[in-house]
CSV table of C-alpha atoms in Angstrom, one decimal:
chain,number,residue,atom,x,y,z
A,1,MET,CA,30.4,-64.5,43.6
A,2,THR,CA,30.2,-64.2,47.2
A,3,GLY,CA,27.3,-64.3,49.5
A,4,PRO,CA,26.2,-65.1,53.3
A,5,SER,CA,26.5,-68.7,54.4
A,6,GLY,CA,27.3,-71.0,57.2
A,7,ALA,CA,27.1,-69.1,60.6
A,8,LEU,CA,26.6,-65.8,58.9
A,9,HIS,CA,23.5,-66.9,56.9
A,10,ARG,CA,22.2,-68.2,60.1
A,11,ALA,CA,22.7,-65.0,61.7
A,12,ILE,CA,21.0,-63.0,58.9
A,13,ARG,CA,17.9,-65.2,59.2
A,14,ARG,CA,17.6,-65.0,63.0
A,15,SER,CA,17.9,-61.0,62.9
A,16,ALA,CA,15.4,-61.0,60.3
A,17,ALA,CA,13.0,-63.0,62.3
A,18,ASP,CA,14.0,-61.3,65.6
A,19,VAL,CA,14.4,-64.6,67.5
A,20,PRO,CA,16.7,-65.0,70.4
A,21,ALA,CA,20.1,-66.3,69.0
A,22,ALA,CA,21.5,-69.8,69.8
A,23,PRO,CA,25.2,-69.6,70.5
A,24,GLU,CA,27.5,-69.3,67.4
A,25,ARG,CA,30.4,-71.4,66.8
A,26,CYS,CA,33.6,-70.6,64.4
A,27,ASP,CA,32.8,-72.1,60.9
A,28,LEU,CA,36.6,-73.2,61.1
A,29,CYS,CA,37.4,-74.9,64.5
A,30,ALA,CA,33.8,-74.8,66.2
A,31,ALA,CA,35.0,-72.8,69.2
A,32,ASP,CA,32.5,-70.4,70.8
A,33,LEU,CA,32.0,-66.7,69.3
A,34,PRO,CA,31.3,-63.5,70.8
A,35,GLU,CA,28.5,-61.6,69.1
A,36,ARG,CA,31.0,-59.3,67.3
A,37,HIS,CA,33.5,-61.5,65.4
A,38,ARG,CA,35.4,-61.3,62.3
A,39,HIS,CA,34.9,-63.3,58.9
A,40,VAL,CA,37.0,-64.9,56.0
A,41,LEU,CA,36.1,-65.5,52.8
A,42,ASP,CA,36.4,-69.0,51.5
A,43,GLU,CA,37.8,-68.3,47.9
A,44,GLN,CA,37.2,-71.5,46.5
A,45,ARG,CA,33.5,-71.8,47.2
A,46,GLY,CA,32.9,-68.1,47.3
A,47,GLU,CA,31.4,-68.1,50.9
A,48,LEU,CA,31.9,-66.0,54.1
A,49,LEU,CA,32.7,-67.9,56.9
A,50,CYS,CA,32.7,-66.8,60.8
A,51,THR,CA,35.9,-67.0,62.7
A,52,CYS,CA,36.9,-66.8,66.4
A,53,ARG,CA,39.8,-64.6,67.5
A,54,ALA,CA,42.4,-67.7,67.3
A,55,CYS,CA,41.2,-68.4,63.5
A,56,THR,CA,41.5,-64.7,62.6
A,57,LEU,CA,45.0,-64.4,64.0
A,58,LEU,CA,46.0,-67.2,61.6
A,59,PHE,CA,44.7,-65.1,58.5
A,60,GLU,CA,45.9,-61.7,59.3
A,61,LYS,CA,48.7,-62.3,56.7
A,62,ASP,CA,47.5,-63.0,53.2
A,63,ALA,CA,49.9,-65.7,52.6
A,64,ALA,CA,48.5,-67.7,55.5
A,65,GLY,CA,45.3,-68.4,53.7
A,66,ARG,CA,47.2,-70.2,50.7
A,67,GLY,CA,44.8,-68.9,48.3
A,68,HIS,CA,41.9,-70.5,49.9
A,69,TYR,CA,40.9,-68.3,52.7
A,70,ARG,CA,41.2,-64.5,53.0
A,71,LEU,CA,40.3,-62.3,56.0
A,72,VAL,CA,37.7,-59.7,55.7
A,73,PRO,CA,39.2,-56.2,56.6
A,74,GLU,CA,37.8,-54.0,59.4
A,75,GLU,CA,38.7,-50.5,57.7
A,76,ARG,CA,35.8,-48.4,57.0
A,77,VAL,CA,36.3,-45.1,54.6
A,78,ARG,CA,33.9,-42.6,54.0
A,79,LEU,CA,33.9,-41.0,50.5
A,80,SER,CA,33.2,-37.9,49.3
A,81,GLU,CA,30.0,-37.7,47.2
A,82,LEU,CA,30.3,-39.6,44.0
A,83,PRO,CA,29.7,-38.2,40.5
A,84,PRO,CA,26.3,-39.4,39.2
A,85,GLN,CA,27.7,-41.9,36.5
A,86,ASP,CA,24.9,-44.5,35.5
A,87,LEU,CA,25.7,-47.7,37.2
A,88,GLY,CA,22.6,-49.1,36.2
A,89,VAL,CA,21.0,-49.0,39.8
A,90,PRO,CA,17.3,-48.4,40.0
A,91,VAL,CA,17.3,-47.6,43.7
A,92,GLY,CA,19.4,-45.4,46.2
A,93,LEU,CA,20.3,-47.9,48.4
A,94,ALA,CA,23.0,-50.6,47.0
A,95,PHE,CA,26.3,-52.4,47.4
A,96,PHE,CA,29.0,-52.9,44.8
A,97,VAL,CA,31.4,-56.0,45.2
A,98,PRO,CA,34.2,-56.3,42.9
A,99,GLN,CA,34.7,-60.0,42.0
A,100,PRO,CA,38.2,-61.8,41.3
A,101,ASP,CA,37.4,-62.2,37.8
A,102,GLY,CA,37.3,-58.1,37.5
A,103,THR,CA,33.4,-58.0,37.3
A,104,VAL,CA,31.5,-56.1,39.8
A,105,VAL,CA,28.3,-57.3,41.3
A,106,ALA,CA,25.6,-54.6,42.6
A,107,HIS,CA,23.2,-55.7,45.4
A,108,TYR,CA,19.9,-54.0,46.4
A,109,PRO,CA,19.0,-55.0,50.1
A,110,SER,CA,15.5,-56.0,50.2
A,111,PRO,CA,12.9,-57.6,52.5
A,112,VAL,CA,13.6,-61.1,50.7
A,113,GLY,CA,17.4,-60.7,50.6
A,114,ALA,CA,19.6,-59.0,48.2
A,115,THR,CA,18.8,-58.5,44.7
A,116,GLN,CA,21.7,-58.6,42.1
A,117,TRP,CA,23.0,-57.7,38.8
A,118,GLU,CA,26.4,-57.2,37.2
A,119,VAL,CA,27.4,-53.6,36.7
A,120,GLU,CA,28.6,-52.5,33.2
A,121,ALA,CA,32.4,-52.6,33.0
A,122,GLU,CA,32.6,-49.3,31.4
A,123,ALA,CA,30.4,-47.3,33.8
A,124,TRP,CA,32.5,-49.0,36.8
A,125,GLN,CA,35.7,-47.9,35.2
A,126,ALA,CA,34.3,-44.1,34.8
A,127,MET,CA,33.5,-44.4,38.7
A,128,ARG,CA,37.1,-45.7,39.6
A,129,ARG,CA,38.6,-42.6,37.5
A,130,SER,CA,36.6,-40.2,39.4
A,131,CYS,CA,37.2,-41.8,42.8
A,132,PRO,CA,40.8,-43.5,43.1
A,133,PRO,CA,40.1,-45.2,46.4
A,134,LEU,CA,37.5,-47.6,44.7
A,135,ALA,CA,40.7,-49.1,42.7
A,136,LYS,CA,42.0,-50.3,45.7
A,137,LEU,CA,38.8,-52.5,46.7
A,138,SER,CA,39.9,-56.0,47.8
A,139,PRO,CA,37.6,-58.4,45.7
A,140,GLY,CA,35.0,-60.2,47.5
A,141,VAL,CA,35.7,-58.6,51.0
A,142,GLN,CA,35.3,-55.1,50.4
A,143,ALA,CA,32.2,-53.2,48.8
A,144,LEU,CA,31.0,-49.6,47.9
A,145,LEU,CA,28.1,-49.1,49.7
A,146,VAL,CA,25.9,-45.9,48.6
A,147,ASN,CA,22.8,-44.8,50.1
A,148,THR,CA,21.1,-41.7,48.3
A,149,ALA,CA,17.6,-42.8,49.2
A,150,ARG,CA,15.4,-40.1,50.8
A,151,GLY,CA,17.7,-37.2,50.4
A,152,ARG,CA,20.7,-39.3,52.0
A,153,HIS,CA,24.3,-38.7,50.7
A,154,GLU,CA,26.1,-41.6,52.4
A,155,HIS,CA,29.2,-43.2,50.2
A,156,TRP,CA,31.4,-45.8,51.9
A,157,ILE,CA,33.9,-48.4,51.5
A,158,VAL,CA,33.2,-50.9,54.0
A,159,PRO,CA,33.9,-54.7,54.8
A,160,ILE,CA,31.3,-57.0,53.1
A,161,ASP,CA,29.9,-58.4,56.3
A,162,ASP,CA,28.7,-55.0,57.1
A,163,CYS,CA,26.7,-54.9,53.8
A,164,TYR,CA,25.0,-58.4,55.0
A,165,ARG,CA,24.2,-56.8,58.5
A,166,LEU,CA,22.4,-54.0,56.5
A,167,VAL,CA,20.6,-56.8,54.5
A,168,ALA,CA,19.5,-58.4,58.0
A,169,VAL,CA,18.4,-55.1,59.2
A,170,ILE,CA,16.1,-54.4,56.3
A,171,ARG,CA,14.7,-58.1,56.6
A,172,ARG,CA,13.9,-57.5,60.1
A,173,GLU,CA,12.1,-54.3,60.1
A,174,TRP,CA,10.3,-54.3,56.6
A,175,GLN,CA,6.5,-54.3,56.8
A,176,GLY,CA,3.9,-54.7,54.3
A,177,LEU,CA,4.5,-53.7,50.6
A,178,SER,CA,6.4,-50.4,51.2
A,179,GLY,CA,8.5,-51.1,54.2
A,180,GLY,CA,6.3,-49.3,56.9
A,181,SER,CA,7.5,-46.8,59.4
A,182,HIS,CA,10.2,-48.7,60.9
A,183,VAL,CA,12.6,-49.7,58.0
A,184,TRP,CA,14.1,-46.2,57.4
A,185,PRO,CA,14.8,-45.2,60.8
A,186,ALA,CA,16.5,-48.5,61.3
A,187,ILE,CA,18.7,-47.8,58.1
A,188,ASP,CA,19.4,-44.5,59.4
A,189,ASP,CA,20.6,-46.1,62.7
A,190,PHE,CA,22.7,-48.6,60.7
A,191,PHE,CA,24.7,-45.6,59.1
A,192,ALA,CA,24.9,-43.8,62.0
A,193,GLU,CA,26.5,-46.7,63.8
A,194,LEU,CA,29.0,-47.1,60.8
A,195,ASP,CA,29.9,-43.5,61.1
A,196,ARG,CA,30.6,-44.1,65.1
A,197,GLN,CA,32.8,-47.3,63.9
A,198,HIS,CA,34.7,-44.9,61.4
A,199,THR,CA,35.5,-42.5,64.2
A,200,ARG,CA,36.6,-45.0,66.4
A,201,GLU,CA,38.6,-46.6,63.8
A,202,LYS,CA,40.3,-43.2,63.0
A,203,GLY,CA,40.8,-42.6,66.8
A,204,ASN,CA,42.7,-45.8,67.0
A,205,GLY,CA,44.8,-45.0,64.0
A,206,HIS,CA,43.2,-46.9,61.3
A,207,GLY,CA,42.4,-44.5,58.6
């Protein structure tokens, strides 16, 4: 199962603590990184690694990773509202990550990280039949992101690093037992930015 690690994990912790960020370095070659950079999945360890532009270019073709590293895609796809099949999710904000072995793990972002559980296979297959784009999710590096909390209707296919950025937002903004007055506006801002990124990608011919 994939998860935040290395420089990505450090970035999440710093964001949650709202402290000044130390310079980031590429997890593969130690080169300096810009604030916005790409990630690869270490398939042998199930970890996400931050990469500089030079290392990113090495993995733009799947064969370059030789079954070890896989580049996290940038494409974001907004889906029509999904039918209400029961995926066993007790909350309205969650992301679903297919695994290489065919299982699907659901994650609920929370102030302490991401709570997770395995989705029932039959429920996921029913969802895939009703939403064909889900069948094309790349295991470990793409996710279905759903936000139906507080009357929202957000359904997205996103890179997995977007999901961990959402985890960081929630950890940073959550206050008290109920979340406080800042966390939901911050979540709304996250999805608004997701929509802006999607619009820019469409304008550049990526979707």
